[in-house]
PDB file of C-alpha atoms in Angstrom:
ATOM      1  CA  MET A   7      31.151  55.941  -8.978  1.00 71.00           C
ATOM      2  CA  ILE A   8      28.688  53.076  -9.008  1.00 78.00           C
ATOM      3  CA  ASN A   9      30.235  49.490  -9.077  1.00 80.00           C
ATOM      4  CA  GLU A  10      29.163  46.705 -11.855  1.00 83.00           C
ATOM      5  CA  LYS A  11      26.748  45.150  -9.543  1.00 83.00           C
ATOM      6  CA  VAL A  12      24.877  48.252  -9.233  1.00 84.00           C
ATOM      7  CA  ARG A  13      24.984  49.231 -13.053  1.00 87.00           C
ATOM      8  CA  ASN A  14      23.901  45.632 -13.867  1.00 88.00           C
ATOM      9  CA  PHE A  15      20.932  46.153 -11.431  1.00 86.00           C
ATOM     10  CA  LEU A  16      19.959  49.299 -13.394  1.00 90.00           C
ATOM     11  CA  LEU A  17      19.902  47.030 -16.688  1.00 92.00           C
ATOM     12  CA  SER A  18      17.583  44.527 -15.027  1.00 91.00           C
ATOM     13  CA  SER A  19      13.971  43.918 -14.764  1.00 90.00           C
ATOM     14  CA  VAL A  20      13.795  45.752 -11.606  1.00 88.00           C
ATOM     15  CA  GLY A  21      10.641  47.919 -11.671  1.00 89.00           C
ATOM     16  CA  PHE A  22       8.845  45.182 -13.871  1.00 92.00           C
ATOM     17  CA  ASP A  23       5.604  43.822 -12.632  1.00 92.00           C
ATOM     18  CA  GLY A  24       5.260  41.812 -15.652  1.00 92.00           C
ATOM     19  CA  GLY A  25       2.469  39.915 -17.429  1.00 94.00           C
ATOM     20  CA  ASP A  26       2.205  39.406 -21.088  1.00 95.00           C
ATOM     21  CA  LEU A  27       4.735  41.267 -23.164  1.00 95.00           C
ATOM     22  CA  GLY A  28       2.782  40.012 -26.282  1.00 94.00           C
ATOM     23  CA  SER A  29       4.139  39.637 -29.819  1.00 93.00           C
ATOM     24  CA  PRO A  30       3.696  41.603 -33.288  1.00 93.00           C
ATOM     25  CA  LYS A  31       1.023  39.205 -34.175  1.00 92.00           C
ATOM     26  CA  ARG A  32      -0.684  39.155 -30.604  1.00 94.00           C
ATOM     27  CA  GLN A  33      -0.183  42.701 -29.337  1.00 95.00           C
ATOM     28  CA  SER A  34      -0.334  43.489 -25.614  1.00 96.00           C
ATOM     29  CA  ILE A  35      -1.288  46.586 -23.962  1.00 97.00           C
ATOM     30  CA  TRP A  36       1.566  48.004 -21.575  1.00 96.00           C
ATOM     31  CA  LEU A  37       1.306  50.208 -18.615  1.00 96.00           C
ATOM     32  CA  CYS A  38       4.553  52.124 -17.733  1.00 95.00           C
ATOM     33  CA  GLY A  39       4.616  54.154 -14.702  1.00 91.00           C
ATOM     34  CA  ILE A  40       7.962  56.263 -13.303  1.00 89.00           C
ATOM     35  CA  GLU A  41       8.972  53.948 -10.462  1.00 87.00           C
ATOM     36  CA  TRP A  42       7.662  51.533  -7.888  1.00 84.00           C
ATOM     37  CA  GLY A  43       6.076  53.180  -4.945  1.00 74.00           C
ATOM     38  CA  LEU A  44       8.127  51.972  -2.156  1.00 64.00           C
ATOM     39  CA  GLY A  45      11.317  53.717  -1.417  1.00 63.00           C
ATOM     40  CA  TYR A  46      14.604  52.230  -0.385  1.00 62.00           C
ATOM     41  CA  ASN A  47      14.957  54.057   2.867  1.00 59.00           C
ATOM     42  CA  ASN A  48      18.564  52.551   3.730  1.00 61.00           C
ATOM     43  CA  ILE A  49      21.269  51.155   2.088  1.00 64.00           C
ATOM     44  CA  GLU A  50      21.036  47.687   3.497  1.00 68.00           C
ATOM     45  CA  ASP A  51      17.366  47.257   1.822  1.00 67.00           C
ATOM     46  CA  LEU A  52      18.602  48.289  -1.569  1.00 68.00           C
ATOM     47  CA  LYS A  53      21.570  45.926  -1.321  1.00 66.00           C
ATOM     48  CA  ASN A  54      19.584  42.975  -0.357  1.00 68.00           C
ATOM     49  CA  THR A  55      17.627  43.474  -3.905  1.00 67.00           C
ATOM     50  CA  LEU A  56      20.727  44.026  -6.049  1.00 67.00           C
ATOM     51  CA  CYS A  57      20.852  40.323  -7.525  1.00 65.00           C
ATOM     52  CA  ASN A  58      17.190  39.439  -7.486  1.00 69.00           C
ATOM     53  CA  TYR A  59      16.484  40.398 -11.342  1.00 81.00           C
ATOM     54  CA  ILE A  60      16.827  39.223 -14.878  1.00 87.00           C
ATOM     55  CA  PRO A  61      19.026  41.265 -17.151  1.00 88.00           C
ATOM     56  CA  LEU A  62      16.901  43.140 -19.585  1.00 91.00           C
ATOM     57  CA  ASN A  63      19.061  41.490 -22.548  1.00 90.00           C
ATOM     58  CA  ASN A  64      17.851  38.187 -21.548  1.00 89.00           C
ATOM     59  CA  ILE A  65      14.307  39.182 -22.000  1.00 87.00           C
ATOM     60  CA  ILE A  66      14.862  41.215 -25.471  1.00 86.00           C
ATOM     61  CA  GLU A  67      16.759  38.016 -26.674  1.00 86.00           C
ATOM     62  CA  ASN A  68      14.504  35.086 -25.479  1.00 83.00           C
ATOM     63  CA  ASN A  69      11.223  34.306 -27.638  1.00 74.00           C
ATOM     64  CA  LYS A  70       8.826  34.203 -24.380  1.00 79.00           C
ATOM     65  CA  ASN A  71       5.770  36.207 -24.252  1.00 80.00           C
ATOM     66  CA  PHE A  72       5.184  35.969 -20.576  1.00 81.00           C
ATOM     67  CA  PHE A  73       7.468  37.441 -17.707  1.00 82.00           C
ATOM     68  CA  ALA A  74       6.856  37.085 -14.132  1.00 83.00           C
ATOM     69  CA  GLY A  75       3.438  38.717 -13.584  1.00 89.00           C
ATOM     70  CA  ILE A  76       1.497  39.262 -10.366  1.00 90.00           C
ATOM     71  CA  GLU A  77       0.405  36.088  -8.233  1.00 90.00           C
ATOM     72  CA  ASP A  78      -2.778  37.662  -6.573  1.00 92.00           C
ATOM     73  CA  LEU A  79      -4.998  39.620  -8.500  1.00 92.00           C
ATOM     74  CA  TYR A  80      -6.530  41.517  -5.845  1.00 91.00           C
ATOM     75  CA  ASP A  81      -2.940  43.308  -5.823  1.00 92.00           C
ATOM     76  CA  ASN A  82      -4.595  45.166  -8.764  1.00 93.00           C
ATOM     77  CA  ILE A  83      -6.960  46.910  -6.454  1.00 93.00           C
ATOM     78  CA  LYS A  84      -5.479  46.742  -3.312  1.00 91.00           C
ATOM     79  CA  TYR A  85      -3.190  49.658  -3.832  1.00 88.00           C
ATOM     80  CA  PRO A  86      -4.157  53.288  -4.990  1.00 87.00           C
ATOM     81  CA  TYR A  87      -1.809  53.309  -8.208  1.00 87.00           C
ATOM     82  CA  ASN A  88      -2.766  49.802  -9.284  1.00 91.00           C
ATOM     83  CA  ARG A  89      -6.570  50.487  -8.674  1.00 93.00           C
ATOM     84  CA  ASN A  90      -6.442  53.796 -10.408  1.00 91.00           C
ATOM     85  CA  ALA A  91      -4.754  52.065 -13.372  1.00 92.00           C
ATOM     86  CA  ILE A  92      -7.207  49.307 -13.511  1.00 95.00           C
ATOM     87  CA  LYS A  93     -10.078  51.751 -13.393  1.00 93.00           C
ATOM     88  CA  ILE A  94      -8.700  53.473 -16.549  1.00 91.00           C
ATOM     89  CA  LEU A  95      -8.356  50.192 -18.189  1.00 95.00           C
ATOM     90  CA  SER A  96     -12.085  49.524 -17.200  1.00 96.00           C
ATOM     91  CA  HIS A  97     -13.375  52.652 -19.147  1.00 93.00           C
ATOM     92  CA  MET A  98     -10.945  52.006 -21.940  1.00 93.00           C
ATOM     93  CA  LEU A  99     -12.298  48.644 -22.611  1.00 96.00           C
ATOM     94  CA  GLY A 100     -16.126  49.572 -22.093  1.00 94.00           C
ATOM     95  CA  TYR A 101     -16.675  48.327 -18.479  1.00 95.00           C
ATOM     96  CA  ASN A 102     -18.127  51.918 -17.570  1.00 89.00           C
ATOM     97  CA  GLY A 103     -15.633  52.050 -14.558  1.00 85.00           C
ATOM     98  CA  ASP A 104     -16.749  48.598 -13.003  1.00 95.00           C
ATOM     99  CA  TYR A 105     -13.138  47.950 -12.613  1.00 96.00           C
ATOM    100  CA  LYS A 106     -13.661  44.881 -10.163  1.00 96.00           C
ATOM    101  CA  LYS A 107     -15.447  43.055 -13.004  1.00 97.00           C
ATOM    102  CA  PHE A 108     -12.842  44.062 -15.311  1.00 97.00           C
ATOM    103  CA  ASN A 109     -10.067  42.854 -13.068  1.00 96.00           C
ATOM    104  CA  ASN A 110     -11.993  39.463 -12.742  1.00 96.00           C
ATOM    105  CA  ASP A 111     -12.693  38.994 -16.361  1.00 97.00           C
ATOM    106  CA  PHE A 112      -9.188  39.751 -17.946  1.00 97.00           C
ATOM    107  CA  LYS A 113      -7.080  39.280 -15.196  1.00 96.00           C
ATOM    108  CA  PRO A 114      -4.388  42.086 -16.056  1.00 97.00           C
ATOM    109  CA  PHE A 115      -0.850  41.546 -15.345  1.00 96.00           C
ATOM    110  CA  GLY A 116      -1.626  38.147 -13.986  1.00 94.00           C
ATOM    111  CA  LYS A 117       0.783  35.469 -14.375  1.00 91.00           C
ATOM    112  CA  ASN A 118       0.276  33.565 -17.760  1.00 90.00           C
ATOM    113  CA  GLU A 119      -2.649  35.787 -18.202  1.00 94.00           C
ATOM    114  CA  ILE A 120      -2.828  37.410 -21.748  1.00 94.00           C
ATOM    115  CA  GLY A 121      -3.074  41.112 -23.068  1.00 96.00           C
ATOM    116  CA  PHE A 122      -1.784  43.309 -20.691  1.00 97.00           C
ATOM    117  CA  PHE A 123       2.083  44.013 -19.150  1.00 96.00           C
ATOM    118  CA  LYS A 124       2.925  46.412 -16.381  1.00 96.00           C
ATOM    119  CA  MET A 125       6.648  47.813 -16.034  1.00 95.00           C
ATOM    120  CA  ASN A 126       8.387  51.019 -14.619  1.00 94.00           C
ATOM    121  CA  LEU A 127      10.657  53.727 -16.587  1.00 94.00           C
ATOM    122  CA  LEU A 128      13.058  53.748 -13.613  1.00 91.00           C
ATOM    123  CA  PRO A 129      14.802  50.992 -11.794  1.00 88.00           C
ATOM    124  CA  ILE A 130      15.061  52.245  -8.032  1.00 81.00           C
ATOM    125  CA  SER A 131      12.500  53.791  -6.028  1.00 77.00           C
ATOM    126  CA  PHE A 132      13.705  56.847  -4.156  1.00 69.00           C
ATOM    127  CA  PRO A 133      11.672  58.568  -1.227  1.00 63.00           C
ATOM    128  CA  ASN A 134      12.906  61.809  -1.605  1.00 61.00           C
ATOM    129  CA  THR A 135      13.421  62.417  -5.710  1.00 61.00           C
ATOM    130  CA  ARG A 136      12.800  66.033  -5.319  1.00 60.00           C
ATOM    131  CA  ASP A 137      15.322  66.942  -2.974  1.00 55.00           C
ATOM    132  CA  PHE A 138      17.491  63.695  -4.388  1.00 62.00           C
ATOM    133  CA  ASP A 139      20.988  65.678  -4.177  1.00 59.00           C
ATOM    134  CA  LYS A 140      20.584  66.988  -0.603  1.00 57.00           C
ATOM    135  CA  ARG A 141      18.974  64.365   1.395  1.00 54.00           C
ATOM    136  CA  ASN A 142      19.139  60.867  -0.345  1.00 62.00           C
ATOM    137  CA  LYS A 143      21.989  59.296   1.512  1.00 67.00           C
ATOM    138  CA  THR A 144      21.129  55.807   0.037  1.00 65.00           C
ATOM    139  CA  ALA A 145      21.417  56.870  -3.490  1.00 68.00           C
ATOM    140  CA  GLN A 146      24.844  58.342  -2.660  1.00 70.00           C
ATOM    141  CA  ALA A 147      26.132  55.420  -0.740  1.00 71.00           C
ATOM    142  CA  ILE A 148      25.870  53.464  -3.765  1.00 76.00           C
ATOM    143  CA  GLY A 149      27.678  55.682  -6.066  1.00 80.00           C
ATOM    144  CA  PHE A 150      25.331  58.424  -7.487  1.00 82.00           C
ATOM    145  CA  LYS A 151      26.736  61.619  -7.273  1.00 81.00           C
ATOM    146  CA  ASP A 152      23.302  63.543  -7.715  1.00 80.00           C
ATOM    147  CA  TYR A 153      19.873  62.896  -9.379  1.00 81.00           C
ATOM    148  CA  ASN A 154      21.246  63.999 -13.023  1.00 84.00           C
ATOM    149  CA  HIS A 155      24.079  61.185 -12.539  1.00 88.00           C
ATOM    150  CA  TYR A 156      21.527  58.553 -11.781  1.00 88.00           C
ATOM    151  CA  ILE A 157      19.199  59.643 -14.862  1.00 90.00           C
ATOM    152  CA  GLU A 158      22.673  59.509 -16.987  1.00 92.00           C
ATOM    153  CA  GLU A 159      23.326  55.851 -15.900  1.00 91.00           C
ATOM    154  CA  CYS A 160      19.467  55.032 -16.657  1.00 93.00           C
ATOM    155  CA  HIS A 161      19.778  56.021 -20.260  1.00 93.00           C
ATOM    156  CA  LYS A 162      21.280  52.949 -20.944  1.00 93.00           C
ATOM    157  CA  ARG A 163      18.395  51.109 -19.564  1.00 95.00           C
ATOM    158  CA  PHE A 164      16.166  53.304 -21.746  1.00 96.00           C
ATOM    159  CA  LYS A 165      17.900  52.124 -24.733  1.00 95.00           C
ATOM    160  CA  LEU A 166      17.163  48.500 -23.871  1.00 95.00           C
ATOM    161  CA  LEU A 167      13.439  49.323 -23.270  1.00 95.00           C
ATOM    162  CA  LYS A 168      13.315  50.925 -26.580  1.00 95.00           C
ATOM    163  CA  GLU A 169      14.692  47.501 -27.995  1.00 95.00           C
ATOM    164  CA  LEU A 170      12.069  45.698 -25.834  1.00 94.00           C
ATOM    165  CA  LYS A 171       9.480  47.729 -27.263  1.00 94.00           C
ATOM    166  CA  GLU A 172      10.650  47.282 -30.931  1.00 93.00           C
ATOM    167  CA  LYS A 173      10.904  43.192 -30.461  1.00 94.00           C
ATOM    168  CA  TYR A 174       7.236  43.110 -28.861  1.00 94.00           C
ATOM    169  CA  GLN A 175       5.495  45.804 -30.497  1.00 94.00           C
ATOM    170  CA  PRO A 176       2.908  46.658 -27.865  1.00 95.00           C
ATOM    171  CA  LYS A 177      -0.637  47.709 -29.130  1.00 94.00           C
ATOM    172  CA  ILE A 178      -0.821  50.759 -26.777  1.00 92.00           C
ATOM    173  CA  ILE A 179       1.843  52.342 -24.147  1.00 93.00           C
ATOM    174  CA  ILE A 180      -0.034  53.934 -21.491  1.00 92.00           C
ATOM    175  CA  CYS A 181       2.789  56.042 -19.379  1.00 90.00           C
ATOM    176  CA  THR A 182       1.911  57.870 -16.215  1.00 87.00           C
ATOM    177  CA  GLY A 183       3.943  60.614 -14.719  1.00 80.00           C
ATOM    178  CA  LYS A 184       5.558  64.008 -15.570  1.00 74.00           C
ATOM    179  CA  THR A 185       8.526  62.329 -16.794  1.00 73.00           C
ATOM    180  CA  PHE A 186       7.543  63.156 -20.335  1.00 76.00           C
ATOM    181  CA  ASP A 187      10.915  63.561 -21.716  1.00 82.00           C
ATOM    182  CA  LYS A 188      12.321  60.286 -20.275  1.00 89.00           C
ATOM    183  CA  PHE A 189       9.161  58.379 -21.457  1.00 89.00           C
ATOM    184  CA  LYS A 190       9.916  59.485 -25.257  1.00 87.00           C
ATOM    185  CA  ILE A 191      13.335  58.668 -25.052  1.00 90.00           C
ATOM    186  CA  ALA A 192      12.811  55.138 -23.484  1.00 93.00           C
ATOM    187  CA  PHE A 193      10.004  54.321 -26.052  1.00 91.00           C
ATOM    188  CA  GLY A 194      11.967  55.908 -29.143  1.00 87.00           C
ATOM    189  CA  ILE A 195       9.189  58.838 -29.805  1.00 82.00           C
ATOM    190  CA  LYS A 196      10.118  61.780 -31.682  1.00 76.00           C
ATOM    191  CA  ASN A 197       8.715  65.241 -30.742  1.00 68.00           C
ATOM    192  CA  ASP A 198       7.439  65.564 -34.375  1.00 64.00           C
ATOM    193  CA  ASP A 199       5.301  62.600 -33.792  1.00 61.00           C
ATOM    194  CA  ILE A 200       3.417  63.983 -30.619  1.00 64.00           C
ATOM    195  CA  LYS A 201       0.107  65.847 -30.388  1.00 62.00           C
ATOM    196  CA  HIS A 202      -2.028  66.858 -27.682  1.00 58.00           C
ATOM    197  CA  TYR A 203      -5.729  65.286 -27.293  1.00 55.00           C
ATOM    198  CA  ASP A 204      -8.184  66.698 -24.921  1.00 53.00           C
ATOM    199  CA  GLY A 205     -10.472  68.390 -27.671  1.00 45.00           C
ATOM    200  CA  GLU A 206      -7.717  70.978 -28.160  1.00 48.00           C
ATOM    201  CA  LYS A 207      -4.375  71.025 -29.911  1.00 46.00           C
ATOM    202  CA  ASN A 208      -1.751  72.210 -27.988  1.00 44.00           C
ATOM    203  CA  SER A 209       2.006  70.674 -27.853  1.00 44.00           C
ATOM    204  CA  ASP A 210       2.804  72.292 -24.806  1.00 45.00           C
ATOM    205  CA  PHE A 211       3.263  69.781 -21.872  1.00 42.00           C
ATOM    206  CA  ASP A 212       3.502  72.252 -19.163  1.00 45.00           C
ATOM    207  CA  TYR A 213       0.024  73.426 -20.179  1.00 44.00           C
ATOM    208  CA  ALA A 214      -1.251  70.093 -20.231  1.00 44.00           C
ATOM    209  CA  ILE A 215      -0.238  69.794 -16.727  1.00 43.00           C
ATOM    210  CA  SER A 216      -1.889  72.926 -15.593  1.00 45.00           C
ATOM    211  CA  LYS A 217      -5.330  71.643 -16.841  1.00 47.00           C
ATOM    212  CA  TYR A 218      -5.005  68.498 -14.780  1.00 43.00           C
ATOM    213  CA  LYS A 219      -7.280  70.198 -12.363  1.00 40.00           C
ATOM    214  CA  ASN A 220     -11.139  69.691 -11.653  1.00 41.00           C
ATOM    215  CA  GLY A 221     -11.004  66.364 -13.289  1.00 44.00           C
ATOM    216  CA  LYS A 222     -10.037  67.681 -16.557  1.00 48.00           C
ATOM    217  CA  LYS A 223      -7.427  65.103 -18.383  1.00 51.00           C
ATOM    218  CA  CYS A 224      -4.988  66.054 -21.159  1.00 53.00           C
ATOM    219  CA  LEU A 225      -3.028  63.296 -23.019  1.00 61.00           C
ATOM    220  CA  PHE A 226      -0.214  63.371 -25.192  1.00 61.00           C
ATOM    221  CA  VAL A 227      -0.285  60.903 -27.921  1.00 65.00           C
ATOM    222  CA  GLN A 228       1.392  59.478 -30.762  1.00 69.00           C
ATOM    223  CA  THR A 229      -1.047  57.005 -31.956  1.00 68.00           C
ATOM    224  CA  ARG A 230      -0.013  53.906 -29.772  1.00 84.00           C
ATOM    225  CA  PHE A 231       1.960  56.051 -27.113  1.00 86.00           C
ATOM    226  CA  ILE A 232       0.020  57.799 -24.496  1.00 84.00           C
ATOM    227  CA  VAL A 233       1.346  60.076 -21.530  1.00 81.00           C
ATOM    228  CA  PHE A 234      -0.523  61.704 -18.630  1.00 76.00           C
ATOM    229  CA  PRO A 235       0.653  62.977 -15.628  1.00 68.00           C
ATOM    230  CA  HIS A 236      -1.445  61.602 -12.499  1.00 67.00           C
ATOM    231  CA  LEU A 237      -3.836  59.027 -11.818  1.00 68.00           C
ATOM    232  CA  CYS A 238      -6.134  60.896  -9.589  1.00 59.00           C
ATOM    233  CA  SER A 239     -10.103  61.696  -9.607  1.00 54.00           C
ATOM    234  CA  ASN A 240     -12.861  59.362 -10.688  1.00 61.00           C
ATOM    235  CA  ILE A 241     -13.853  61.761 -13.331  1.00 56.00           C
ATOM    236  CA  GLY A 242     -10.307  62.136 -14.546  1.00 72.00           C
ATOM    237  CA  LEU A 243      -9.921  58.587 -14.766  1.00 82.00           C
ATOM    238  CA  LYS A 244     -12.924  58.081 -16.941  1.00 83.00           C
ATOM    239  CA  ASN A 245     -12.229  60.971 -19.271  1.00 78.00           C
ATOM    240  CA  CYS A 246      -8.726  59.416 -19.707  1.00 80.00           C
ATOM    241  CA  GLY A 247      -9.956  55.739 -20.414  1.00 86.00           C
ATOM    242  CA  GLU A 248     -12.649  56.947 -22.767  1.00 84.00           C
ATOM    243  CA  ASN A 249     -10.443  59.197 -24.597  1.00 80.00           C
ATOM    244  CA  ILE A 250      -7.885  56.413 -25.077  1.00 85.00           C
ATOM    245  CA  ARG A 251     -10.360  54.297 -26.439  1.00 88.00           C
ATOM    246  CA  LYS A 252     -11.300  57.236 -28.860  1.00 84.00           C
ATOM    247  CA  ILE A 253      -7.770  57.345 -29.996  1.00 81.00           C
ATOM    248  CA  ALA A 254      -7.866  53.483 -30.548  1.00 86.00           C
ATOM    249  CA  GLN A 255     -10.804  53.876 -32.664  1.00 87.00           C
ATOM    250  CA  GLU A 256      -9.580  56.789 -34.786  1.00 82.00           C
ATOM    251  CA  ASN A 257      -6.396  54.844 -35.485  1.00 81.00           C
ATOM    252  CA  LYS A 258      -8.180  51.758 -36.209  1.00 88.00           C
ATOM    253  CA  ILE A 259      -6.262  50.102 -33.311  1.00 89.00           C
ATOM    254  CA  GLU A 260      -8.354  46.825 -32.187  1.00 91.00           C
ATOM    255  CA  LEU A 261      -9.161  46.766 -28.427  1.00 92.00           C
ATOM    256  CA  PRO A 262      -9.820  43.500 -26.516  1.00 89.00           C
TER     257      PRO A 262
END
């Protein structure tokens, strides 16, 4: 059984890099991954971080637009995931892949910079998610029986993420990862609202994943909610960014 300290940790801002949450009148673009890339390899590393984050309720209840944000903009292009995310945004906003110029001009996710917010769906990064139940002693040491138990506890977090979305009303939420159903729950998206977008109409997410080869990119969209599994090849990143721009134009969503 997890203790109260761990439960509060799950319901905190852990996993958020931050930036500008925006507001209904000045909406931001949100980027949401699954979890931070670095896992906790031992219980002491995890325990040392359990009290360093802000409760999500505090963020929902206050009226501040800015939360945390990266100090060094070079972090946006230093790490592979961040760099590929910036490349998608650069194509999306008409920079034709000149991601360094885009990063310098817009300063996305930067402290006190407007227009972009970066977060993660899950609060704890585990290095062995695929065989979580068998090998992840760190997870078991803080009270999770198995991966399903961890996700069950995270559903309380998803409810708060939905409230966060409803309060700040992001312009577009771009989600990255295969955790499609969990993204839908966290942001309150109904199955009937989802369509497949890659020039074809198909609502089978497994089919879309099977097409993430040879640079092809399939998106699942609900106007302001977009999901794709991987940040990978440059061709795929270009297609993703340009398709998001088309979706915005088709739905009369004004981009920066």
